[in-house]
mmCIF file of C-alpha atoms in Angstrom:
data_model
loop_
_atom_site.group_PDB
_atom_site.id
_atom_site.type_symbol
_atom_site.label_atom_id
_atom_site.label_comp_id
_atom_site.label_asym_id
_atom_site.label_seq_id
_atom_site.Cartn_x
_atom_site.Cartn_y
_atom_site.Cartn_z
ATOM 1 C CA UNK A 1 -40.627 -49.097 -9.268
ATOM 2 C CA UNK A 2 -40.065 -48.307 -5.613
ATOM 3 C CA UNK A 3 -42.045 -50.812 -3.300
ATOM 4 C CA UNK A 4 -43.780 -49.099 -0.167
ATOM 5 C CA UNK A 5 -41.980 -49.810 2.956
ATOM 6 C CA UNK A 6 -44.891 -51.294 4.388
ATOM 7 C CA UNK A 7 -46.949 -53.433 2.215
ATOM 8 C CA UNK A 8 -50.670 -53.719 3.152
ATOM 9 C CA UNK A 9 -50.379 -57.370 4.761
ATOM 10 C CA UNK A 10 -53.262 -56.376 6.961
ATOM 11 C CA UNK A 11 -55.592 -56.856 4.013
ATOM 12 C CA UNK A 12 -55.048 -60.690 4.879
ATOM 13 C CA UNK A 13 -56.204 -60.153 8.355
ATOM 14 C CA UNK A 14 -59.605 -59.169 9.447
ATOM 15 C CA UNK A 15 -60.175 -55.724 11.051
ATOM 16 C CA UNK A 16 -60.259 -56.120 14.749
ATOM 17 C CA UNK A 17 -63.916 -55.070 14.913
ATOM 18 C CA UNK A 18 -64.838 -58.172 12.827
ATOM 19 C CA UNK A 19 -62.633 -60.450 14.930
ATOM 20 C CA UNK A 20 -64.445 -59.229 18.171
ATOM 21 C CA UNK A 21 -67.886 -59.523 16.328
ATOM 22 C CA UNK A 22 -66.697 -63.397 15.438
ATOM 23 C CA UNK A 23 -65.937 -63.891 19.259
ATOM 24 C CA UNK A 24 -69.101 -62.463 20.203
ATOM 25 C CA UNK A 25 -71.240 -64.532 17.928
ATOM 26 C CA UNK A 26 -69.226 -67.801 18.777
ATOM 27 C CA UNK A 27 -69.902 -67.136 22.521
ATOM 28 C CA UNK A 28 -73.609 -66.876 21.764
ATOM 29 C CA UNK A 29 -73.840 -69.768 19.461
ATOM 30 C CA UNK A 30 -71.710 -72.000 21.924
ATOM 31 C CA UNK A 31 -74.010 -70.821 25.010
ATOM 32 C CA UNK A 32 -77.266 -70.659 23.586
ATOM 33 C CA UNK A 33 -77.417 -72.585 20.252
ATOM 34 C CA UNK A 34 -74.977 -75.568 20.403
ATOM 35 C CA UNK A 35 -76.995 -77.365 23.267
ATOM 36 C CA UNK A 36 -80.361 -77.109 21.084
ATOM 37 C CA UNK A 37 -78.781 -78.069 17.748
ATOM 38 C CA UNK A 38 -79.723 -81.854 17.920
ATOM 39 C CA UNK A 39 -83.042 -81.246 19.293
ATOM 40 C CA UNK A 40 -83.822 -78.732 16.562
ATOM 41 C CA UNK A 41 -82.838 -81.383 13.815
ATOM 42 C CA UNK A 42 -84.884 -84.125 15.485
ATOM 43 C CA UNK A 43 -87.954 -82.021 16.174
ATOM 44 C CA UNK A 44 -88.097 -79.819 12.816
ATOM 45 C CA UNK A 45 -89.596 -76.985 15.084
ATOM 46 C CA UNK A 46 -88.442 -73.423 14.264
ATOM 47 C CA UNK A 47 -86.248 -72.460 17.203
ATOM 48 C CA UNK A 48 -88.039 -69.284 18.602
ATOM 49 C CA UNK A 49 -85.683 -69.207 21.586
ATOM 50 C CA UNK A 50 -82.892 -69.132 19.152
ATOM 51 C CA UNK A 51 -84.288 -66.303 17.145
ATOM 52 C CA UNK A 52 -84.864 -64.407 20.326
ATOM 53 C CA UNK A 53 -81.268 -64.824 21.408
ATOM 54 C CA UNK A 54 -79.914 -63.445 18.098
ATOM 55 C CA UNK A 55 -82.595 -60.823 17.889
ATOM 56 C CA UNK A 56 -81.678 -59.503 21.242
ATOM 57 C CA UNK A 57 -77.960 -59.227 20.260
ATOM 58 C CA UNK A 58 -78.585 -57.755 16.737
ATOM 59 C CA UNK A 59 -77.281 -60.996 14.930
ATOM 60 C CA UNK A 60 -80.652 -61.958 13.339
ATOM 61 C CA UNK A 61 -80.363 -59.333 10.628
ATOM 62 C CA UNK A 62 -77.062 -57.314 11.124
ATOM 63 C CA UNK A 63 -76.870 -56.160 7.391
ATOM 64 C CA UNK A 64 -79.799 -53.463 7.765
ATOM 65 C CA UNK A 65 -78.421 -49.996 7.753
ATOM 66 C CA UNK A 66 -78.333 -47.977 11.057
ATOM 67 C CA UNK A 67 -80.812 -45.276 9.334
ATOM 68 C CA UNK A 68 -83.582 -47.888 9.297
ATOM 69 C CA UNK A 69 -82.604 -49.260 12.789
ATOM 70 C CA UNK A 70 -80.113 -51.790 12.056
ATOM 71 C CA UNK A 71 -76.606 -52.786 13.122
ATOM 72 C CA UNK A 72 -75.081 -51.422 10.086
ATOM 73 C CA UNK A 73 -72.989 -54.386 9.352
ATOM 74 C CA UNK A 74 -71.010 -54.771 6.242
ATOM 75 C CA UNK A 75 -71.203 -57.810 4.140
ATOM 76 C CA UNK A 76 -68.211 -59.396 5.940
ATOM 77 C CA UNK A 77 -69.913 -58.923 9.085
ATOM 78 C CA UNK A 78 -73.021 -60.912 7.882
ATOM 79 C CA UNK A 79 -70.663 -63.462 6.707
ATOM 80 C CA UNK A 80 -69.028 -63.820 10.081
ATOM 81 C CA UNK A 81 -72.677 -64.197 11.880
ATOM 82 C CA UNK A 82 -73.684 -66.822 9.348
ATOM 83 C CA UNK A 83 -70.425 -68.729 9.627
ATOM 84 C CA UNK A 84 -70.446 -68.908 13.426
ATOM 85 C CA UNK A 85 -73.953 -69.864 13.844
ATOM 86 C CA UNK A 86 -73.525 -72.441 11.041
ATOM 87 C CA UNK A 87 -70.590 -73.932 12.717
ATOM 88 C CA UNK A 88 -72.987 -75.239 15.564
ATOM 89 C CA UNK A 89 -76.388 -75.376 13.734
ATOM 90 C CA UNK A 90 -77.104 -74.977 10.172
ATOM 91 C CA UNK A 91 -80.924 -74.414 10.685
ATOM 92 C CA UNK A 92 -80.421 -71.308 13.020
ATOM 93 C CA UNK A 93 -77.605 -69.848 10.636
ATOM 94 C CA UNK A 94 -80.675 -69.598 8.371
ATOM 95 C CA UNK A 95 -82.264 -66.942 10.333
ATOM 96 C CA UNK A 96 -79.958 -63.961 9.429
ATOM 97 C CA UNK A 97 -79.311 -65.501 6.174
ATOM 98 C CA UNK A 98 -83.068 -65.603 5.047
ATOM 99 C CA UNK A 99 -83.583 -62.038 6.601
ATOM 100 C CA UNK A 100 -80.789 -60.834 4.223
ATOM 101 C CA UNK A 101 -82.079 -62.554 0.983
ATOM 102 C CA UNK A 102 -85.530 -61.272 1.688
ATOM 103 C CA UNK A 103 -84.814 -57.896 2.545
ATOM 104 C CA UNK A 104 -81.557 -57.208 -0.013
ATOM 105 C CA UNK A 105 -84.331 -56.707 -2.995
ATOM 106 C CA UNK A 106 -85.488 -53.691 -0.947
ATOM 107 C CA UNK A 107 -82.056 -52.318 -0.360
ATOM 108 C CA UNK A 108 -80.741 -52.785 -4.123
ATOM 109 C CA UNK A 109 -84.033 -51.981 -5.954
ATOM 110 C CA UNK A 110 -86.620 -50.521 -3.619
ATOM 111 C CA UNK A 111 -87.602 -46.720 -3.009
ATOM 112 C CA UNK A 112 -87.394 -44.881 0.274
ATOM 113 C CA UNK A 113 -90.981 -45.661 0.938
ATOM 114 C CA UNK A 114 -90.851 -49.393 0.828
ATOM 115 C CA UNK A 115 -87.826 -49.332 2.805
ATOM 116 C CA UNK A 116 -88.960 -47.289 5.447
ATOM 117 C CA UNK A 117 -92.026 -49.534 5.810
ATOM 118 C CA UNK A 118 -90.332 -52.836 6.288
ATOM 119 C CA UNK A 119 -86.743 -52.728 7.059
ATOM 120 C CA UNK A 120 -87.129 -50.987 10.617
ATOM 121 C CA UNK A 121 -89.623 -53.996 11.535
ATOM 122 C CA UNK A 122 -86.928 -56.615 10.324
ATOM 123 C CA UNK A 123 -84.213 -54.662 12.285
ATOM 124 C CA UNK A 124 -86.068 -54.640 15.783
ATOM 125 C CA UNK A 125 -86.753 -58.556 15.489
ATOM 126 C CA UNK A 126 -90.533 -57.650 15.168
ATOM 127 C CA UNK A 127 -90.639 -59.752 11.757
ATOM 128 C CA UNK A 128 -88.728 -61.875 9.527
ATOM 129 C CA UNK A 129 -88.539 -61.548 5.676
ATOM 130 C CA UNK A 130 -88.398 -64.519 3.028
ATOM 131 C CA UNK A 131 -87.758 -64.635 -0.705
ATOM 132 C CA UNK A 132 -90.105 -66.059 -3.479
ATOM 133 C CA UNK A 133 -88.707 -66.559 -6.609
ATOM 134 C CA UNK A 134 -88.817 -70.322 -7.613
ATOM 135 C CA UNK A 135 -91.731 -72.378 -8.841
ATOM 136 C CA UNK A 136 -92.492 -75.969 -9.339
ATOM 137 C CA UNK A 137 -91.672 -75.296 -13.209
ATOM 138 C CA UNK A 138 -88.996 -72.841 -12.909
ATOM 139 C CA UNK A 139 -86.299 -73.391 -10.406
ATOM 140 C CA UNK A 140 -82.906 -73.024 -12.388
ATOM 141 C CA UNK A 141 -84.920 -71.215 -15.385
ATOM 142 C CA UNK A 142 -86.371 -68.566 -13.007
ATOM 143 C CA UNK A 143 -87.545 -66.267 -16.119
ATOM 144 C CA UNK A 144 -89.965 -68.904 -16.986
ATOM 145 C CA UNK A 145 -92.420 -68.274 -13.843
ATOM 146 C CA UNK A 146 -95.926 -68.304 -14.124
ATOM 147 C CA UNK A 147 -96.921 -66.195 -11.088
ATOM 148 C CA UNK A 148 -98.941 -63.248 -12.520
ATOM 149 C CA UNK A 149 -99.592 -59.770 -10.873
ATOM 150 C CA UNK A 150 -102.131 -58.070 -12.794
ATOM 151 C CA UNK A 151 -103.019 -54.438 -12.562
ATOM 152 C CA UNK A 152 -106.175 -53.520 -10.894
ATOM 153 C CA UNK A 153 -106.878 -49.884 -10.298
ATOM 154 C CA UNK A 154 -104.114 -48.540 -8.277
ATOM 155 C CA UNK A 155 -102.962 -51.680 -7.318
ATOM 156 C CA UNK A 156 -102.250 -55.380 -8.552
ATOM 157 C CA UNK A 157 -103.764 -58.794 -8.054
ATOM 158 C CA UNK A 158 -101.257 -61.775 -7.437
ATOM 159 C CA UNK A 159 -102.200 -65.420 -8.694
ATOM 160 C CA UNK A 160 -99.908 -68.184 -8.500
ATOM 161 C CA UNK A 161 -97.458 -70.405 -6.271
ATOM 162 C CA UNK A 162 -93.782 -70.427 -5.132
ATOM 163 C CA UNK A 163 -91.716 -73.372 -4.090
ATOM 164 C CA UNK A 164 -88.982 -74.333 -1.773
ATOM 165 C CA UNK A 165 -89.318 -71.168 0.482
ATOM 166 C CA UNK A 166 -87.349 -70.876 3.334
ATOM 167 C CA UNK A 167 -89.231 -69.912 6.475
ATOM 168 C CA UNK A 168 -92.521 -70.025 4.775
ATOM 169 C CA UNK A 169 -94.984 -69.510 7.312
ATOM 170 C CA UNK A 170 -92.802 -68.048 10.033
ATOM 171 C CA UNK A 171 -91.804 -65.000 8.126
ATOM 172 C CA UNK A 172 -94.119 -61.958 8.122
ATOM 173 C CA UNK A 173 -93.084 -60.526 4.923
ATOM 174 C CA UNK A 174 -92.254 -62.087 1.525
ATOM 175 C CA UNK A 175 -90.284 -60.664 -1.540
ATOM 176 C CA UNK A 176 -92.263 -62.189 -4.587
ATOM 177 C CA UNK A 177 -91.525 -62.245 -8.070
ATOM 178 C CA UNK A 178 -94.415 -62.344 -10.441
ATOM 179 C CA UNK A 179 -95.005 -61.527 -14.493
ATOM 180 C CA UNK A 180 -96.540 -58.259 -15.029
ATOM 181 C CA UNK A 181 -95.974 -58.275 -18.806
ATOM 182 C CA UNK A 182 -95.900 -61.539 -20.525
ATOM 183 C CA UNK A 183 -94.866 -60.436 -23.663
ATOM 184 C CA UNK A 184 -91.529 -58.820 -22.267
ATOM 185 C CA UNK A 185 -89.737 -62.161 -20.996
ATOM 186 C CA UNK A 186 -87.441 -61.334 -18.133
ATOM 187 C CA UNK A 187 -88.117 -57.487 -18.728
ATOM 188 C CA UNK A 188 -91.581 -58.069 -17.598
ATOM 189 C CA UNK A 189 -91.193 -59.467 -14.230
ATOM 190 C CA UNK A 190 -91.729 -57.303 -11.247
ATOM 191 C CA UNK A 191 -90.911 -57.508 -7.474
ATOM 192 C CA UNK A 192 -93.526 -57.086 -4.596
ATOM 193 C CA UNK A 193 -93.900 -57.290 -1.047
ATOM 194 C CA UNK A 194 -96.677 -59.699 0.189
ATOM 195 C CA UNK A 195 -97.622 -60.217 3.855
ATOM 196 C CA UNK A 196 -98.286 -63.346 5.207
ATOM 197 C CA UNK A 197 -101.651 -62.343 6.551
ATOM 198 C CA UNK A 198 -102.999 -60.955 3.267
ATOM 199 C CA UNK A 199 -106.210 -62.293 2.047
ATOM 200 C CA UNK A 200 -105.532 -65.247 -0.393
ATOM 201 C CA UNK A 201 -101.935 -66.178 1.025
ATOM 202 C CA UNK A 202 -101.577 -69.699 2.182
ATOM 203 C CA UNK A 203 -98.703 -72.013 2.678
ATOM 204 C CA UNK A 204 -98.500 -75.827 1.685
ATOM 205 C CA UNK A 205 -97.269 -78.544 3.799
ATOM 206 C CA UNK A 206 -93.695 -78.365 5.227
ATOM 207 C CA UNK A 207 -91.321 -80.052 2.873
ATOM 208 C CA UNK A 208 -89.790 -83.535 4.282
ATOM 209 C CA UNK A 209 -86.080 -82.444 4.006
ATOM 210 C CA UNK A 210 -82.914 -84.511 4.130
ATOM 211 C CA UNK A 211 -81.576 -81.417 6.578
ATOM 212 C CA UNK A 212 -81.945 -78.004 7.816
ATOM 213 C CA UNK A 213 -84.850 -79.266 9.626
ATOM 214 C CA UNK A 214 -85.366 -76.483 11.770
ATOM 215 C CA UNK A 215 -86.509 -73.635 9.308
ATOM 216 C CA UNK A 216 -89.780 -74.983 7.537
ATOM 217 C CA UNK A 217 -89.581 -75.216 3.798
ATOM 218 C CA UNK A 218 -93.075 -74.768 2.046
ATOM 219 C CA UNK A 219 -95.063 -73.654 -0.824
ATOM 220 C CA UNK A 220 -96.300 -70.125 -0.759
ATOM 221 C CA UNK A 221 -99.807 -69.846 -2.591
ATOM 222 C CA UNK A 222 -101.485 -66.520 -3.960
ATOM 223 C CA UNK A 223 -105.324 -66.702 -4.866
ATOM 224 C CA UNK A 224 -106.135 -63.456 -6.030
ATOM 225 C CA UNK A 225 -104.274 -61.539 -3.442
ATOM 226 C CA UNK A 226 -104.866 -57.844 -3.686
ATOM 227 C CA UNK A 227 -101.635 -55.655 -3.326
ATOM 228 C CA UNK A 228 -101.772 -51.773 -2.920
ATOM 229 C CA UNK A 229 -99.499 -49.784 -5.347
ATOM 230 C CA UNK A 230 -97.120 -49.006 -2.688
ATOM 231 C CA UNK A 231 -96.000 -52.689 -2.188
ATOM 232 C CA UNK A 232 -94.227 -52.838 -5.603
ATOM 233 C CA UNK A 233 -90.256 -52.918 -5.214
ATOM 234 C CA UNK A 234 -89.000 -50.509 -7.716
ATOM 235 C CA UNK A 235 -90.393 -49.855 -11.183
ATOM 236 C CA UNK A 236 -92.590 -52.449 -12.937
ATOM 237 C CA UNK A 237 -90.370 -54.756 -15.088
ATOM 238 C CA UNK A 238 -87.302 -54.343 -12.941
ATOM 239 C CA UNK A 239 -88.058 -57.341 -10.820
ATOM 240 C CA UNK A 240 -85.841 -59.757 -12.716
ATOM 241 C CA UNK A 241 -82.893 -57.476 -12.575
ATOM 242 C CA UNK A 242 -83.381 -56.770 -8.748
ATOM 243 C CA UNK A 243 -83.639 -60.697 -8.061
ATOM 244 C CA UNK A 244 -80.413 -61.780 -9.810
ATOM 245 C CA UNK A 245 -78.563 -58.498 -8.319
ATOM 246 C CA UNK A 246 -79.810 -59.734 -4.946
ATOM 247 C CA UNK A 247 -78.361 -63.303 -5.516
ATOM 248 C CA UNK A 248 -75.050 -61.783 -6.610
ATOM 249 C CA UNK A 249 -74.830 -60.407 -2.757
ATOM 250 C CA UNK A 250 -76.661 -63.078 -1.076
ATOM 251 C CA UNK A 251 -74.917 -66.249 -2.585
ATOM 252 C CA UNK A 252 -71.911 -65.320 -0.655
ATOM 253 C CA UNK A 253 -73.928 -66.025 2.684
ATOM 254 C CA UNK A 254 -74.478 -69.528 1.476
ATOM 255 C CA UNK A 255 -70.692 -69.582 1.055
ATOM 256 C CA UNK A 256 -70.269 -68.558 4.409
ATOM 257 C CA UNK A 257 -72.796 -71.113 5.858
ATOM 258 C CA UNK A 258 -71.109 -73.976 4.110
ATOM 259 C CA UNK A 259 -67.790 -72.658 5.783
ATOM 260 C CA UNK A 260 -69.393 -72.783 8.915
ATOM 261 C CA UNK A 261 -70.908 -76.186 8.454
ATOM 262 C CA UNK A 262 -67.349 -77.364 7.198
ATOM 263 C CA UNK A 263 -65.777 -75.888 10.361
ATOM 264 C CA UNK A 264 -68.199 -77.389 12.802
ATOM 265 C CA UNK A 265 -67.494 -81.050 11.089
ATOM 266 C CA UNK A 266 -63.764 -80.502 11.028
ATOM 267 C CA UNK A 267 -63.658 -79.780 14.842
ATOM 268 C CA UNK A 268 -65.456 -82.397 15.593
ATOM 269 C CA UNK A 269 -63.430 -84.821 13.297
ATOM 270 C CA UNK A 270 -60.077 -83.425 14.802
ATOM 271 C CA UNK A 271 -61.405 -83.951 18.391
ATOM 272 C CA UNK A 272 -62.634 -87.593 18.129
ATOM 273 C CA UNK A 273 -59.438 -88.455 16.152
ATOM 274 C CA UNK A 274 -57.565 -87.451 19.276
ATOM 275 C CA UNK A 275 -59.943 -89.543 21.657
ATOM 276 C CA UNK A 276 -60.729 -92.530 19.673
ATOM 277 C CA UNK A 277 -58.247 -95.430 19.988
ATOM 278 C CA UNK A 278 -57.570 -98.194 17.754
ATOM 279 C CA UNK A 279 -54.692 -100.778 17.684
ATOM 280 C CA UNK A 280 -53.505 -99.419 21.019
ATOM 281 C CA UNK A 281 -53.448 -95.615 20.037
ATOM 282 C CA UNK A 282 -55.528 -92.549 18.929
ATOM 283 C CA UNK A 283 -56.369 -92.683 15.442
ATOM 284 C CA UNK A 284 -55.004 -89.211 15.125
ATOM 285 C CA UNK A 285 -51.511 -90.993 15.243
ATOM 286 C CA UNK A 286 -52.286 -92.783 12.103
ATOM 287 C CA UNK A 287 -51.041 -91.176 8.662
ATOM 288 C CA UNK A 288 -54.162 -91.762 6.874
ATOM 289 C CA UNK A 289 -56.071 -89.945 9.135
ATOM 290 C CA UNK A 290 -53.660 -87.267 9.482
ATOM 291 C CA UNK A 291 -53.619 -86.845 5.699
ATOM 292 C CA UNK A 292 -57.449 -86.639 5.601
ATOM 293 C CA UNK A 293 -57.480 -83.866 8.536
ATOM 294 C CA UNK A 294 -55.019 -81.864 6.725
ATOM 295 C CA UNK A 295 -56.787 -82.070 3.279
ATOM 296 C CA UNK A 296 -60.095 -80.887 5.056
ATOM 297 C CA UNK A 297 -58.314 -78.068 6.897
ATOM 298 C CA UNK A 298 -56.541 -76.772 3.630
ATOM 299 C CA UNK A 299 -59.824 -76.758 1.498
ATOM 300 C CA UNK A 300 -61.768 -75.106 4.147
ATOM 301 C CA UNK A 301 -59.042 -72.325 4.401
ATOM 302 C CA UNK A 302 -59.168 -71.715 0.663
ATOM 303 C CA UNK A 303 -63.057 -71.878 0.752
ATOM 304 C CA UNK A 304 -63.125 -69.338 3.709
ATOM 305 C CA UNK A 305 -60.508 -66.709 2.030
ATOM 306 C CA UNK A 306 -62.706 -66.811 -1.288
ATOM 307 C CA UNK A 307 -65.832 -66.031 0.638
ATOM 308 C CA UNK A 308 -64.399 -63.236 2.150
ATOM 309 C CA UNK A 309 -62.694 -61.788 -0.931
ATOM 310 C CA UNK A 310 -66.223 -62.101 -2.205
ATOM 311 C CA UNK A 311 -67.850 -60.356 0.703
ATOM 312 C CA UNK A 312 -65.360 -57.320 0.122
ATOM 313 C CA UNK A 313 -66.419 -57.387 -3.314
ATOM 314 C CA UNK A 314 -69.841 -56.972 -2.252
ATOM 315 C CA UNK A 315 -69.669 -54.336 0.103
ATOM 316 C CA UNK A 316 -67.541 -52.417 -2.686
ATOM 317 C CA UNK A 317 -69.896 -53.121 -5.387
ATOM 318 C CA UNK A 318 -67.151 -54.425 -7.677
ATOM 319 C CA UNK A 319 -67.523 -55.070 -11.368
ATOM 320 C CA UNK A 320 -66.734 -58.654 -11.028
ATOM 321 C CA UNK A 321 -69.172 -59.622 -8.117
ATOM 322 C CA UNK A 322 -71.184 -61.691 -10.126
ATOM 323 C CA UNK A 323 -68.257 -64.017 -10.756
ATOM 324 C CA UNK A 324 -66.923 -64.108 -7.157
ATOM 325 C CA UNK A 325 -70.524 -64.291 -5.839
ATOM 326 C CA UNK A 326 -70.923 -67.454 -7.850
ATOM 327 C CA UNK A 327 -67.430 -68.865 -7.158
ATOM 328 C CA UNK A 328 -67.627 -68.261 -3.447
ATOM 329 C CA UNK A 329 -71.047 -70.109 -3.007
ATOM 330 C CA UNK A 330 -69.983 -72.943 -5.490
ATOM 331 C CA UNK A 331 -66.430 -73.625 -4.278
ATOM 332 C CA UNK A 332 -67.525 -73.329 -0.630
ATOM 333 C CA UNK A 333 -70.389 -75.550 -0.992
ATOM 334 C CA UNK A 334 -68.509 -78.303 -2.546
ATOM 335 C CA UNK A 335 -65.732 -78.129 -0.248
ATOM 336 C CA UNK A 336 -68.430 -78.334 2.655
ATOM 337 C CA UNK A 337 -70.005 -81.575 1.383
ATOM 338 C CA UNK A 338 -66.326 -83.096 0.866
ATOM 339 C CA UNK A 339 -65.279 -82.346 4.199
ATOM 340 C CA UNK A 340 -68.410 -83.342 5.847
ATOM 341 C CA UNK A 341 -68.359 -86.756 4.418
ATOM 342 C CA UNK A 342 -64.912 -87.121 5.094
ATOM 343 C CA UNK A 343 -65.903 -86.284 8.923
ATOM 344 C CA UNK A 344 -68.257 -89.012 8.725
ATOM 345 C CA UNK A 345 -65.594 -91.126 7.670
ATOM 346 C CA UNK A 346 -63.200 -90.289 10.358
ATOM 347 C CA UNK A 347 -65.836 -91.263 12.915
ATOM 348 C CA UNK A 348 -66.217 -94.628 11.146
ATOM 349 C CA UNK A 349 -69.409 -96.386 12.431
ATOM 350 C CA UNK A 350 -70.201 -93.813 14.854
ATOM 351 C CA UNK A 351 -70.273 -91.111 12.182
ATOM 352 C CA UNK A 352 -73.267 -92.825 10.607
ATOM 353 C CA UNK A 353 -75.211 -92.416 13.901
ATOM 354 C CA UNK A 354 -77.228 -89.702 14.973
ATOM 355 C CA UNK A 355 -75.305 -90.090 18.401
ATOM 356 C CA UNK A 356 -72.631 -87.837 16.689
ATOM 357 C CA UNK A 357 -73.157 -84.437 15.080
ATOM 358 C CA UNK A 358 -71.253 -85.221 11.907
ATOM 359 C CA UNK A 359 -74.212 -87.045 10.101
ATOM 360 C CA UNK A 360 -76.182 -83.889 10.605
ATOM 361 C CA UNK A 361 -73.457 -81.610 9.249
ATOM 362 C CA UNK A 362 -73.342 -83.845 6.187
ATOM 363 C CA UNK A 363 -76.938 -83.711 5.674
ATOM 364 C CA UNK A 364 -77.095 -79.841 6.350
ATOM 365 C CA UNK A 365 -74.176 -79.425 3.936
ATOM 366 C CA UNK A 366 -76.170 -80.887 0.972
ATOM 367 C CA UNK A 367 -78.667 -78.058 0.450
ATOM 368 C CA UNK A 368 -75.789 -75.339 0.289
ATOM 369 C CA UNK A 369 -74.945 -76.948 -3.405
ATOM 370 C CA UNK A 370 -78.641 -76.430 -4.388
ATOM 371 C CA UNK A 371 -80.282 -73.453 -3.058
ATOM 372 C CA UNK A 372 -79.652 -70.057 -4.390
ATOM 373 C CA UNK A 373 -78.753 -71.562 -7.680
ATOM 374 C CA UNK A 374 -77.449 -74.987 -8.140
ATOM 375 C CA UNK A 375 -73.600 -75.429 -8.489
ATOM 376 C CA UNK A 376 -74.118 -76.444 -12.099
ATOM 377 C CA UNK A 377 -76.072 -72.852 -12.483
ATOM 378 C CA UNK A 378 -73.053 -71.365 -10.608
ATOM 379 C CA UNK A 379 -70.675 -72.588 -13.113
ATOM 380 C CA UNK A 380 -72.563 -71.286 -15.763
ATOM 381 C CA UNK A 381 -72.744 -68.087 -14.395
ATOM 382 C CA UNK A 382 -69.012 -67.842 -13.834
ATOM 383 C CA UNK A 383 -68.369 -69.343 -17.466
ATOM 384 C CA UNK A 384 -70.443 -66.353 -19.042
ATOM 385 C CA UNK A 385 -68.647 -63.732 -16.814
ATOM 386 C CA UNK A 386 -65.106 -65.236 -18.255
ATOM 387 C CA UNK A 387 -66.717 -65.405 -21.763
ATOM 388 C CA UNK A 388 -68.586 -61.814 -21.734
ATOM 389 C CA UNK A 389 -71.692 -63.455 -22.907
#
């Protein structure tokens, strides 16, 4: 077999447009977001100024197609935005991540009417969109949800609650999964769009979290919320499939967030190791520290490559996306936890204080191993794909 004279090595290099996007986001992040990161973490307030900066550049929801007024960024573009923002502030990186998570059910399962009703509002920066799947008693076991949507004339009445909802109370719109046929199991679950100002919608107190303080996490409560018929996403009974398809695509963005957090921690550790002196020389001159930094960088680049491959598969809709989405999220978040912990170690006692950013990176990294499916669940997903079960 004759080999091609010019093998496709460019497959291992980002396209020029994506490199330009990375630089644009990095510039904005370093100028507008990095100086605010510690304050956002300390106050726990939603960073409206950061949101405005991202929205003015189209980075707040870059994934929305041009036909709905968006930038039309592909899956890799979305990952680059999230990665570069997370490199300086994990909380702020949830702005594009939450918008993608909340609107992807409309893109993969909604009809044209529901897409046209909501996607332009998110694309313009007018509104944010959150995702409501988990409940108090159904986190990993999502199909065991108890929130009910009961038919009522040409609409539905929603009753129940959702837990651990990122950006609850700030987002204008919510994709909500609810049981519409209790006898049908997962096939009896449907997806709906709920407005924050719908009568009967309320929010619990903000959770007191380890990290990602800048975006609120709260319960969303539904007390007889009347939904018109055009608020359903897809046909009745398709909601669980839509929810799982959504996660196949959006888990990759959590991998990107984890990569960004890890990169920020590594950058800080390298800079500190060059400056911090012990025994008469910078600690970067000691082999023990050098090996730590080398291992951190090696693991990070492997995680980044896996996330980018998964993003390409998401864009193409490859048959093995479920495996790669789970693998990218799982591996990158495990690596982020390792790297941020090691970064604190490089800083020594200083790393354990809020005077330096690495303790924030470590706290923020932990959630990437948990949300959008714990890493134990990701391993189950991968195993089932391998075994065909």
